Amino acid sequence: MVQVLESLESRLRNWTQPVVRWARRKSPWILHFNSGGCNGCDIEILDTLTPRYDVERLGILKEACPRHADVLVVTGPVTRQTRDRLRRIYEQMAEPKWVVAVGSCSCSGGIFAGGHNVVGGVGEVLPVDLYIPGCPCRPEAIIDGIAKLLGKI
Amino acid sequence: MVILFRLLVFPGFLFLFFSAMLFDWVDRRVIARFQERVGPPWYQPFADFVKLLAKEDVLSTGAHATAASLLPVAALVAVLTAALYVPVGGIAVASFEGDLILVLFLLSVPAISYFLVGWISVGVYSVIGGNRSLLQYFSYEVPFLMALAAPAALSGTWSIARIVAYQGQTSWGLLMQPLGFILAMIGLVGKLKRDPLDIPKAKSEVIAGPLTEFSGRKLALWHLAMEMQTVVGIFLLVNLFVGDSRFFGWLPQLPVFGLKALALLVLLSMAAVLYARLRIDQLADLGWKILAPLALLQFVATLWIIGL
Ligand code: SF4
């Protein structure tokens, strides 16, 4: 009886998997976190969210709360002060979740690398799925990166 | 068989589910067009719903697990039950003399569960959002109820179907009680916590209000309950204020009803784009100093007209 139920469940899961994957690809809700950048990249991200670029076409919504978000967008180098907070925000997000590092700083530390208070890029702290370099990167680059990430899901 | 079909397919669960998705999409699309954007594609609400269903369900420490899973279900069930008594194009699953009162009562259950879910989920933002939602409830509910009681008083019945029939003999409630219609629309915006009155879930102030701590299935259910509440609320107003379709006599009932509902939805979306969010004290002022006296005035005028 249990075996029958289990096989039924796995079969159901196989059926629903494509639908679920499609849904995830079509509705990434993002959470934006500045871990210590100069604000340049943050402004580019806000640009990306303006009506001119209209990312709601791709189903992207900006959420204010880690629990609702699927994609954590980090800008700036990780400083020693924000390291634990970044980690905690990541842990508060519900699975499945992705991390995108936007800007040279969050990719490698950028011009801040080697500073006494800087840990380095986001990759030092979290598993990053996508790096978008640029200082600051253009909204087009961010949209292109997000589209590539969606293709990966 | 017929009753089962009505309960599950039309105008019951499936119909409501798909109209909720459609209304959500139309709403977002209209708002996008007003902002000179393209807006999400038609399948967006489905994708959001499925994605949330398949997401991990996190519960914060200290939150009451049973209540957290029961409250969204309670809200959803109340909305669905209310929907049974609201006729769609003249077809309702059930009706009796006085179903308007029952529907109004059931439609305030989600507000209570919304407050409670903020209370039990211990987060700071949730509790503040919950308190705000209760304050908002006390501000909009009185004018809303009075505005909806006026058509009932005018037609001398508490049954929605009979109010529609009465409008068939006279004319639209919208024309007889324009003030009541405006009050009811404002009350509906407050009830649905839509944009100018989204005080309990204001993103820049309280993150997501009572739902801040929820993810996954529970969030999906909450969103569904809210969207279905939008549908049921709009259907209710269509019945009470523009219920008569004699004007479009040669057209079938159902598409006309759908068009009217969509027209009201576009009105709501326009309000969402045009007006900035009120503060909670401004809403309390608006509710008690302006809307409630106006609603009272309208009600007394209605009683006076009946007396003539
Ligand atoms: S990458 Fe450039 S623009 Fe972005 S945070 Fe670093 S220094 Fe600022």
CSV table of C-alpha atoms and ligand atoms in Angstrom, one decimal:
chain,number,residue,atom,x,y,z
A,1,MET,CA,0.0,0.0,0.0
A,2,VAL,CA,2.7,2.4,1.0
A,3,GLN,CA,4.8,1.5,-2.0
A,4,VAL,CA,1.8,2.1,-4.3
A,5,LEU,CA,1.3,5.5,-2.8
A,6,GLU,CA,4.9,6.3,-3.1
A,7,SER,CA,5.2,5.3,-6.7
A,8,LEU,CA,2.0,7.3,-7.4
A,9,GLU,CA,3.5,10.3,-5.7
A,10,SER,CA,6.7,10.1,-7.7
A,11,ARG,CA,4.8,9.7,-10.9
A,12,LEU,CA,2.7,12.8,-10.0
A,13,ARG,CA,5.8,14.7,-9.3
A,14,ASN,CA,7.2,13.7,-12.7
A,15,TRP,CA,4.1,15.0,-14.3
A,16,THR,CA,4.0,18.3,-12.4
A,17,GLN,CA,7.7,19.0,-12.7
A,18,PRO,CA,7.6,20.6,-16.1
A,19,VAL,CA,4.7,22.9,-15.1
A,20,VAL,CA,6.5,23.9,-11.9
A,21,ARG,CA,9.7,24.6,-13.8
A,22,TRP,CA,7.8,26.7,-16.3
A,23,ALA,CA,6.1,28.6,-13.5
A,24,ARG,CA,9.4,29.3,-11.8
A,25,ARG,CA,10.9,30.6,-15.0
A,26,LYS,CA,8.0,32.9,-15.6
A,27,SER,CA,7.7,34.5,-12.2
A,28,PRO,CA,10.9,35.3,-10.5
A,29,TRP,CA,10.3,37.8,-7.6
A,30,ILE,CA,13.5,39.6,-6.6
A,31,LEU,CA,14.8,41.0,-3.4
A,32,HIS,CA,17.4,43.7,-3.6
A,33,PHE,CA,20.2,43.9,-1.1
A,34,ASN,CA,23.1,46.4,-1.0
A,35,SER,CA,25.9,44.8,0.9
A,36,GLY,CA,28.2,47.8,0.9
A,37,GLY,CA,28.4,49.3,-2.6
A,38,CYS,CA,28.6,52.9,-3.7
A,39,ASN,CA,24.9,53.0,-4.7
A,40,GLY,CA,25.7,53.2,-8.4
A,41,CYS,CA,24.5,49.7,-9.0
A,42,ASP,CA,21.4,50.2,-6.8
A,43,ILE,CA,20.4,53.0,-9.0
A,44,GLU,CA,20.9,50.9,-12.1
A,45,ILE,CA,18.7,48.2,-10.6
A,46,LEU,CA,16.0,50.8,-9.8
A,47,ASP,CA,16.3,51.9,-13.4
A,48,THR,CA,15.7,48.4,-14.5
A,49,LEU,CA,12.5,48.4,-12.5
A,50,THR,CA,11.2,51.6,-14.0
A,51,PRO,CA,8.4,51.6,-16.7
A,52,ARG,CA,10.9,52.2,-19.4
A,53,TYR,CA,12.4,48.7,-19.1
A,54,ASP,CA,9.2,47.1,-17.8
A,55,VAL,CA,10.5,43.9,-16.4
A,56,GLU,CA,7.0,42.9,-15.3
A,57,ARG,CA,6.8,41.6,-18.9
A,58,LEU,CA,9.1,38.8,-17.7
A,59,GLY,CA,7.1,38.3,-14.5
A,60,ILE,CA,9.7,40.0,-12.4
A,61,LEU,CA,8.3,41.8,-9.3
A,62,LYS,CA,10.3,43.5,-6.6
A,63,GLU,CA,9.4,42.1,-3.2
A,64,ALA,CA,10.3,43.8,0.0
A,65,CYS,CA,10.5,40.7,2.1
A,66,PRO,CA,13.0,37.8,1.9
A,67,ARG,CA,10.3,35.2,2.5
A,68,HIS,CA,8.4,36.1,-0.7
A,69,ALA,CA,11.4,36.4,-3.0
A,70,ASP,CA,13.0,33.9,-5.3
A,71,VAL,CA,16.1,35.8,-6.5
A,72,LEU,CA,18.4,37.6,-4.2
A,73,VAL,CA,20.1,40.5,-6.1
A,74,VAL,CA,23.2,41.7,-4.3
A,75,THR,CA,25.1,44.8,-5.2
A,76,GLY,CA,28.4,46.0,-3.8
A,77,PRO,CA,31.2,44.2,-2.1
A,78,VAL,CA,30.5,42.2,1.1
A,79,THR,CA,31.8,44.1,4.0
A,80,ARG,CA,32.5,42.6,7.4
A,81,GLN,CA,29.5,44.4,8.8
A,82,THR,CA,27.0,43.1,6.3
A,83,ARG,CA,28.4,39.6,5.9
A,84,ASP,CA,26.3,38.0,8.7
A,85,ARG,CA,23.2,40.0,7.7
A,86,LEU,CA,23.5,38.9,4.0
A,87,ARG,CA,23.8,35.3,5.2
A,88,ARG,CA,20.8,35.6,7.4
A,89,ILE,CA,18.7,37.2,4.7
A,90,TYR,CA,19.7,34.3,2.4
A,91,GLU,CA,18.7,31.8,5.0
A,92,GLN,CA,15.3,33.5,5.5
A,93,MET,CA,14.4,33.0,1.8
A,94,ALA,CA,12.3,30.0,1.0
A,95,GLU,CA,13.7,27.2,-1.3
A,96,PRO,CA,14.2,27.2,-4.3
A,97,LYS,CA,16.3,30.4,-4.4
A,98,TRP,CA,18.9,32.0,-6.6
A,99,VAL,CA,21.6,34.6,-6.0
A,100,VAL,CA,22.6,37.2,-8.6
A,101,ALA,CA,25.7,39.4,-8.1
A,102,VAL,CA,25.3,42.7,-9.9
A,103,GLY,CA,28.3,44.9,-10.5
A,104,SER,CA,32.1,44.4,-10.4
A,105,CYS,CA,32.1,44.9,-6.7
A,106,SER,CA,29.8,42.0,-5.9
A,107,CYS,CA,31.6,39.8,-8.4
A,108,SER,CA,35.1,40.2,-7.0
A,109,GLY,CA,35.2,43.1,-4.6
A,110,GLY,CA,35.9,45.5,-7.4
A,111,ILE,CA,37.8,48.7,-6.5
A,112,PHE,CA,37.1,48.0,-2.8
A,113,ALA,CA,38.9,44.6,-2.9
A,114,GLY,CA,41.6,44.4,-0.3
A,115,GLY,CA,40.1,47.0,1.9
A,116,HIS,CA,40.5,46.4,5.7
A,117,ASN,CA,36.7,46.1,6.1
A,118,VAL,CA,36.0,44.2,2.9
A,119,VAL,CA,35.4,40.4,2.8
A,120,GLY,CA,35.3,40.3,-1.0
A,121,GLY,CA,32.8,39.3,-3.6
A,122,VAL,CA,29.4,37.8,-2.8
A,123,GLY,CA,30.9,34.4,-3.9
A,124,GLU,CA,32.9,34.3,-0.7
A,125,VAL,CA,29.7,34.2,1.4
A,126,LEU,CA,26.9,32.7,-0.7
A,127,PRO,CA,26.6,30.3,-3.6
A,128,VAL,CA,26.2,32.7,-6.6
A,129,ASP,CA,24.3,31.6,-9.7
A,130,LEU,CA,25.0,34.5,-11.9
A,131,TYR,CA,27.6,37.2,-12.1
A,132,ILE,CA,26.8,40.5,-14.0
A,133,PRO,CA,30.0,42.6,-14.2
A,134,GLY,CA,30.1,46.3,-14.9
A,135,CYS,CA,30.7,49.4,-12.9
A,136,PRO,CA,27.9,50.1,-12.8
A,137,CYS,CA,26.3,47.6,-15.2
A,138,ARG,CA,23.7,48.9,-17.5
A,139,PRO,CA,20.0,48.0,-17.1
A,140,GLU,CA,20.2,46.1,-20.4
A,141,ALA,CA,23.0,44.0,-19.0
A,142,ILE,CA,21.0,43.2,-15.9
A,143,ILE,CA,17.9,42.2,-18.0
A,144,ASP,CA,20.1,40.1,-20.2
A,145,GLY,CA,21.6,38.4,-17.2
A,146,ILE,CA,18.3,37.7,-15.6
A,147,ALA,CA,17.0,36.3,-18.8
A,148,LYS,CA,20.0,33.9,-18.9
A,149,LEU,CA,19.4,33.0,-15.3
A,150,LEU,CA,15.7,32.2,-16.2
A,151,GLY,CA,17.0,30.0,-19.0
A,152,LYS,CA,19.1,28.1,-16.5
A,153,ILE,CA,16.1,27.4,-14.2
B,1,MET,CA,-26.1,16.8,-10.9
B,2,VAL,CA,-27.1,20.3,-11.8
B,3,ILE,CA,-26.3,21.5,-8.3
B,4,LEU,CA,-22.9,19.8,-8.4
B,5,PHE,CA,-22.1,21.4,-11.7
B,6,ARG,CA,-23.1,24.8,-10.3
B,7,LEU,CA,-21.1,24.3,-7.1
B,8,LEU,CA,-17.9,23.1,-8.8
B,9,VAL,CA,-17.9,24.5,-12.3
B,10,PHE,CA,-20.3,27.4,-13.0
B,11,PRO,CA,-20.7,29.8,-11.2
B,12,GLY,CA,-18.9,27.9,-8.5
B,13,PHE,CA,-15.3,27.1,-7.8
B,14,LEU,CA,-13.7,26.7,-11.2
B,15,PHE,CA,-15.4,29.7,-12.7
B,16,LEU,CA,-14.4,31.8,-9.7
B,17,PHE,CA,-10.8,30.6,-9.9
B,18,PHE,CA,-10.4,31.5,-13.6
B,19,SER,CA,-12.2,34.8,-13.1
B,20,ALA,CA,-9.8,35.6,-10.2
B,21,MET,CA,-6.8,34.9,-12.4
B,22,LEU,CA,-8.4,36.9,-15.3
B,23,PHE,CA,-9.2,39.8,-13.1
B,24,ASP,CA,-5.7,39.9,-11.6
B,25,TRP,CA,-4.2,39.9,-15.0
B,26,VAL,CA,-6.6,42.6,-16.4
B,27,ASP,CA,-5.9,44.7,-13.3
B,28,ARG,CA,-2.1,44.5,-13.7
B,29,ARG,CA,-2.3,45.0,-17.4
B,30,VAL,CA,-4.5,48.1,-17.1
B,31,ILE,CA,-2.2,49.6,-14.5
B,32,ALA,CA,0.8,48.9,-16.7
B,33,ARG,CA,-0.9,50.5,-19.7
B,34,PHE,CA,-1.5,53.6,-17.6
B,35,GLN,CA,2.2,53.8,-16.8
B,36,GLU,CA,3.0,53.4,-20.5
B,37,ARG,CA,4.3,49.8,-20.0
B,38,VAL,CA,3.3,46.6,-21.7
B,39,GLY,CA,2.5,44.6,-18.6
B,40,PRO,CA,2.6,40.9,-17.8
B,41,PRO,CA,1.4,38.3,-20.2
B,42,TRP,CA,-2.0,36.6,-19.7
B,43,TYR,CA,-0.5,33.5,-18.0
B,44,GLN,CA,1.3,35.6,-15.3
B,45,PRO,CA,-1.2,35.0,-12.4
B,46,PHE,CA,-1.1,31.2,-13.1
B,47,ALA,CA,2.7,31.2,-13.1
B,48,ASP,CA,2.8,33.1,-9.8
B,49,PHE,CA,0.2,30.8,-8.2
B,50,VAL,CA,1.9,27.6,-9.3
B,51,LYS,CA,5.3,28.9,-8.3
B,52,LEU,CA,4.2,29.8,-4.8
B,53,LEU,CA,2.5,26.4,-4.4
B,54,ALA,CA,5.7,24.7,-5.2
B,55,LYS,CA,7.9,26.8,-3.0
B,56,GLU,CA,9.2,25.8,0.4
B,57,ASP,CA,6.8,26.6,3.3
B,58,VAL,CA,8.7,28.4,6.0
B,59,LEU,CA,7.1,29.2,9.3
B,60,SER,CA,8.9,31.6,11.7
B,61,THR,CA,9.8,30.4,15.2
B,62,GLY,CA,7.1,31.3,17.7
B,63,ALA,CA,4.3,31.4,15.2
B,64,HIS,CA,1.2,29.2,15.9
B,65,ALA,CA,1.5,26.5,13.3
B,66,THR,CA,-2.2,25.3,13.3
B,67,ALA,CA,-3.6,28.8,13.2
B,68,ALA,CA,-1.2,29.8,10.4
B,69,SER,CA,-2.4,27.0,8.2
B,70,LEU,CA,-6.1,27.3,9.1
B,71,LEU,CA,-6.5,31.1,8.7
B,72,PRO,CA,-5.9,31.3,4.9
B,73,VAL,CA,-8.3,28.3,4.5
B,74,ALA,CA,-10.9,30.1,6.6
B,75,ALA,CA,-10.6,33.2,4.5
B,76,LEU,CA,-10.8,31.3,1.3
B,77,VAL,CA,-13.8,29.2,2.5
B,78,ALA,CA,-15.7,32.3,3.6
B,79,VAL,CA,-15.1,34.0,0.2
B,80,LEU,CA,-16.2,30.9,-1.7
B,81,THR,CA,-19.3,30.5,0.5
B,82,ALA,CA,-20.2,34.1,-0.1
B,83,ALA,CA,-19.8,33.5,-3.8
B,84,LEU,CA,-22.5,30.9,-3.7
B,85,TYR,CA,-25.1,33.5,-3.0
B,86,VAL,CA,-24.0,36.1,-5.5
B,87,PRO,CA,-25.8,35.6,-8.8
B,88,VAL,CA,-23.6,35.7,-11.9
B,89,GLY,CA,-25.7,36.9,-14.9
B,90,GLY,CA,-28.8,35.8,-13.0
B,91,ILE,CA,-27.5,32.4,-12.0
B,92,ALA,CA,-26.7,31.7,-8.4
B,93,VAL,CA,-26.0,28.4,-6.7
B,94,ALA,CA,-28.3,29.2,-3.8
B,95,SER,CA,-30.4,32.1,-2.6
B,96,PHE,CA,-32.9,32.9,0.1
B,97,GLU,CA,-34.6,36.0,1.5
B,98,GLY,CA,-31.8,37.8,3.3
B,99,ASP,CA,-28.7,36.4,1.5
B,100,LEU,CA,-27.3,39.9,1.1
B,101,ILE,CA,-26.7,40.1,4.9
B,102,LEU,CA,-25.1,36.7,4.9
B,103,VAL,CA,-22.8,37.7,2.0
B,104,LEU,CA,-21.8,40.9,3.7
B,105,PHE,CA,-21.0,38.9,6.9
B,106,LEU,CA,-19.0,36.3,5.1
B,107,LEU,CA,-17.0,38.9,3.2
B,108,SER,CA,-15.8,40.4,6.5
B,109,VAL,CA,-14.4,37.1,7.6
B,110,PRO,CA,-11.2,37.5,5.5
B,111,ALA,CA,-10.5,40.9,7.2
B,112,ILE,CA,-10.6,39.2,10.6
B,113,SER,CA,-8.4,36.3,9.6
B,114,TYR,CA,-6.0,38.8,8.0
B,115,PHE,CA,-5.7,40.6,11.3
B,116,LEU,CA,-5.3,37.3,13.2
B,117,VAL,CA,-2.7,36.0,10.9
B,118,GLY,CA,-0.6,39.1,11.5
B,119,TRP,CA,-1.1,38.6,15.3
B,120,ILE,CA,0.0,35.0,15.4
B,121,SER,CA,3.0,35.3,13.2
B,122,VAL,CA,4.9,37.3,15.8
B,123,GLY,CA,6.9,39.5,13.3
B,124,VAL,CA,7.0,43.2,14.1
B,125,TYR,CA,5.7,44.2,10.6
B,126,SER,CA,3.0,41.6,10.8
B,127,VAL,CA,1.6,42.9,14.1
B,128,ILE,CA,1.7,46.5,12.9
B,129,GLY,CA,0.1,45.5,9.6
B,130,GLY,CA,-2.5,43.5,11.5
B,131,ASN,CA,-3.4,46.5,13.7
B,132,ARG,CA,-3.6,48.7,10.7
B,133,SER,CA,-5.9,46.3,8.9
B,134,LEU,CA,-8.2,46.3,11.9
B,135,LEU,CA,-8.2,50.1,12.1
B,136,GLN,CA,-8.9,50.2,8.4
B,137,TYR,CA,-11.7,47.7,8.8
B,138,PHE,CA,-13.4,50.0,11.3
B,139,SER,CA,-13.1,53.0,9.0
B,140,TYR,CA,-14.5,51.6,5.7
B,141,GLU,CA,-16.9,48.9,6.9
B,142,VAL,CA,-19.6,51.2,8.3
B,143,PRO,CA,-20.0,53.4,5.2
B,144,PHE,CA,-19.7,50.3,3.0
B,145,LEU,CA,-22.5,48.5,4.8
B,146,MET,CA,-24.8,51.5,4.8
B,147,ALA,CA,-24.1,52.1,1.1
B,148,LEU,CA,-25.1,48.5,0.4
B,149,ALA,CA,-28.1,48.6,2.7
B,150,ALA,CA,-29.6,51.5,0.8
B,151,PRO,CA,-30.5,49.5,-2.4
B,152,ALA,CA,-31.9,46.9,-0.2
B,153,ALA,CA,-34.1,49.4,1.6
B,154,LEU,CA,-35.1,51.0,-1.7
B,155,SER,CA,-36.3,47.7,-3.2
B,156,GLY,CA,-37.7,46.5,0.1
B,157,THR,CA,-35.9,43.2,0.2
B,158,TRP,CA,-32.6,41.7,1.4
B,159,SER,CA,-32.4,39.2,-1.4
B,160,ILE,CA,-29.8,40.0,-4.1
B,161,ALA,CA,-31.8,38.4,-6.8
B,162,ARG,CA,-34.9,40.5,-5.9
B,163,ILE,CA,-32.9,43.7,-5.8
B,164,VAL,CA,-31.8,42.9,-9.4
B,165,ALA,CA,-35.4,42.2,-10.3
B,166,TYR,CA,-36.5,45.5,-8.8
B,167,GLN,CA,-33.9,47.3,-10.8
B,168,GLY,CA,-35.4,45.6,-13.9
B,169,GLN,CA,-38.7,47.3,-13.1
B,170,THR,CA,-37.3,50.7,-12.4
B,171,SER,CA,-33.7,51.5,-13.5
B,172,TRP,CA,-30.1,50.9,-12.4
B,173,GLY,CA,-29.2,51.4,-8.8
B,174,LEU,CA,-26.3,53.5,-10.1
B,175,LEU,CA,-28.8,56.1,-11.5
B,176,MET,CA,-31.1,56.0,-8.5
B,177,GLN,CA,-28.3,56.2,-5.9
B,178,PRO,CA,-25.1,57.6,-7.5
B,179,LEU,CA,-23.7,58.7,-4.1
B,180,GLY,CA,-24.3,55.2,-2.7
B,181,PHE,CA,-22.4,53.7,-5.6
B,182,ILE,CA,-19.4,55.9,-5.1
B,183,LEU,CA,-19.4,55.1,-1.3
B,184,ALA,CA,-19.6,51.4,-2.1
B,185,MET,CA,-16.7,51.6,-4.5
B,186,ILE,CA,-14.5,53.4,-1.9
B,187,GLY,CA,-15.6,50.9,0.7
B,188,LEU,CA,-14.7,48.0,-1.7
B,189,VAL,CA,-11.2,49.5,-2.3
B,190,GLY,CA,-10.7,49.5,1.5
B,191,LYS,CA,-12.1,46.0,1.9
B,192,LEU,CA,-9.8,44.6,-0.8
B,193,LYS,CA,-6.9,46.6,0.5
B,194,ARG,CA,-6.2,47.8,-3.0
B,195,ASP,CA,-3.9,50.6,-3.9
B,196,PRO,CA,-5.0,53.9,-2.5
B,197,LEU,CA,-6.0,52.1,0.7
B,198,ASP,CA,-3.4,49.4,0.9
B,199,ILE,CA,-2.3,50.7,4.3
B,200,PRO,CA,-2.0,47.4,6.0
B,201,LYS,CA,0.5,46.0,3.5
B,202,ALA,CA,2.2,49.2,2.4
B,203,LYS,CA,5.5,48.0,1.0
B,204,SER,CA,7.7,50.9,2.0
B,205,GLU,CA,6.4,51.0,5.5
B,206,VAL,CA,5.4,47.5,6.8
B,207,ILE,CA,7.0,45.3,4.1
B,208,ALA,CA,4.0,43.1,3.3
B,209,GLY,CA,1.9,43.6,6.4
B,210,PRO,CA,0.5,40.5,8.1
B,211,LEU,CA,1.7,38.2,5.3
B,212,THR,CA,5.4,39.2,5.8
B,213,GLU,CA,6.4,36.0,7.4
B,214,PHE,CA,4.6,33.6,5.0
B,215,SER,CA,5.8,31.9,1.9
B,216,GLY,CA,4.9,28.9,-0.3
B,217,ARG,CA,1.5,27.4,-0.1
B,218,LYS,CA,0.1,29.7,2.6
B,219,LEU,CA,1.0,32.8,0.6
B,220,ALA,CA,-0.5,31.3,-2.5
B,221,LEU,CA,-3.8,30.6,-0.7
B,222,TRP,CA,-3.8,34.1,0.7
B,223,HIS,CA,-3.3,35.6,-2.7
B,224,LEU,CA,-6.0,33.4,-4.1
B,225,ALA,CA,-8.4,34.4,-1.3
B,226,MET,CA,-7.7,38.1,-1.9
B,227,GLU,CA,-8.2,37.8,-5.7
B,228,MET,CA,-11.4,35.8,-5.3
B,229,GLN,CA,-12.6,38.4,-2.8
B,230,THR,CA,-12.0,41.0,-5.5
B,231,VAL,CA,-14.1,39.0,-7.9
B,232,VAL,CA,-17.0,38.4,-5.4
B,233,GLY,CA,-17.0,42.0,-4.3
B,234,ILE,CA,-17.2,43.3,-7.8
B,235,PHE,CA,-19.9,40.8,-8.7
B,236,LEU,CA,-21.8,42.0,-5.7
B,237,LEU,CA,-21.6,45.6,-6.7
B,238,VAL,CA,-22.6,44.8,-10.3
B,239,ASN,CA,-25.7,43.1,-9.0
B,240,LEU,CA,-26.7,45.8,-6.6
B,241,PHE,CA,-25.9,48.9,-8.7
B,242,VAL,CA,-26.0,47.9,-12.4
B,243,GLY,CA,-27.9,44.7,-12.1
B,244,ASP,CA,-30.5,45.3,-14.7
B,245,SER,CA,-29.6,44.3,-18.3
B,246,ARG,CA,-32.8,45.3,-20.0
B,247,PHE,CA,-30.9,48.1,-21.6
B,248,PHE,CA,-28.9,45.5,-23.5
B,249,GLY,CA,-32.0,43.4,-23.9
B,250,TRP,CA,-31.0,41.7,-27.1
B,251,LEU,CA,-27.7,40.4,-25.8
B,252,PRO,CA,-27.3,37.3,-23.7
B,253,GLN,CA,-27.0,37.9,-19.9
B,254,LEU,CA,-23.7,36.5,-19.1
B,255,PRO,CA,-21.3,38.4,-21.4
B,256,VAL,CA,-23.1,41.6,-20.5
B,257,PHE,CA,-22.5,40.8,-16.8
B,258,GLY,CA,-18.9,40.1,-17.5
B,259,LEU,CA,-18.4,43.4,-19.3
B,260,LYS,CA,-20.0,45.3,-16.4
B,261,ALA,CA,-17.7,43.5,-13.9
B,262,LEU,CA,-14.7,44.3,-16.0
B,263,ALA,CA,-15.7,48.0,-16.3
B,264,LEU,CA,-15.9,48.2,-12.5
B,265,LEU,CA,-12.5,46.5,-12.3
B,266,VAL,CA,-11.0,49.1,-14.6
B,267,LEU,CA,-12.4,51.8,-12.4
B,268,LEU,CA,-10.7,50.2,-9.4
B,269,SER,CA,-7.4,50.0,-11.4
B,270,MET,CA,-7.7,53.6,-12.4
B,271,ALA,CA,-8.1,54.6,-8.8
B,272,ALA,CA,-5.0,52.6,-7.9
B,273,VAL,CA,-2.9,54.5,-10.5
B,274,LEU,CA,-4.3,57.9,-9.8
B,275,TYR,CA,-4.2,58.2,-6.1
B,276,ALA,CA,-1.4,58.0,-3.6
B,277,ARG,CA,-1.7,55.9,-0.5
B,278,LEU,CA,-3.5,57.5,2.5
B,279,ARG,CA,-2.1,57.4,6.0
B,280,ILE,CA,-4.1,55.4,8.5
B,281,ASP,CA,-5.2,58.5,10.3
B,282,GLN,CA,-6.3,60.2,7.1
B,283,LEU,CA,-8.3,57.1,6.3
B,284,ALA,CA,-10.0,57.2,9.7
B,285,ASP,CA,-10.8,60.9,9.2
B,286,LEU,CA,-12.1,60.1,5.7
B,287,GLY,CA,-14.2,57.2,6.9
B,288,TRP,CA,-15.8,58.8,9.9
B,289,LYS,CA,-16.0,62.4,9.0
B,290,ILE,CA,-16.9,62.2,5.4
B,291,LEU,CA,-18.0,58.8,4.2
B,292,ALA,CA,-20.1,57.7,7.2
B,293,PRO,CA,-22.2,61.0,7.3
B,294,LEU,CA,-22.7,60.8,3.6
B,295,ALA,CA,-23.8,57.2,3.8
B,296,LEU,CA,-26.2,58.1,6.6
B,297,LEU,CA,-27.5,61.0,4.5
B,298,GLN,CA,-28.1,58.8,1.6
B,299,PHE,CA,-29.8,56.1,3.7
B,300,VAL,CA,-32.1,58.7,5.3
B,301,ALA,CA,-32.9,60.1,1.9
B,302,THR,CA,-33.7,56.7,0.6
B,303,LEU,CA,-36.1,56.0,3.6
B,304,TRP,CA,-37.7,59.4,3.0
B,305,ILE,CA,-38.3,58.6,-0.7
B,306,ILE,CA,-39.8,55.2,0.2
B,307,GLY,CA,-42.1,57.0,2.6
B,308,LEU,CA,-43.5,59.3,0.0
C,1,SF4,S1,30.4,48.0,-9.2
C,1,SF4,FE1,30.9,50.2,-9.4
C,1,SF4,S2,28.9,51.2,-9.4
C,1,SF4,FE2,28.6,49.1,-8.6
C,1,SF4,S3,28.7,49.3,-6.4
C,1,SF4,FE3,30.8,48.8,-7.1
C,1,SF4,S4,31.8,50.8,-7.4
C,1,SF4,FE4,29.6,51.2,-7.2
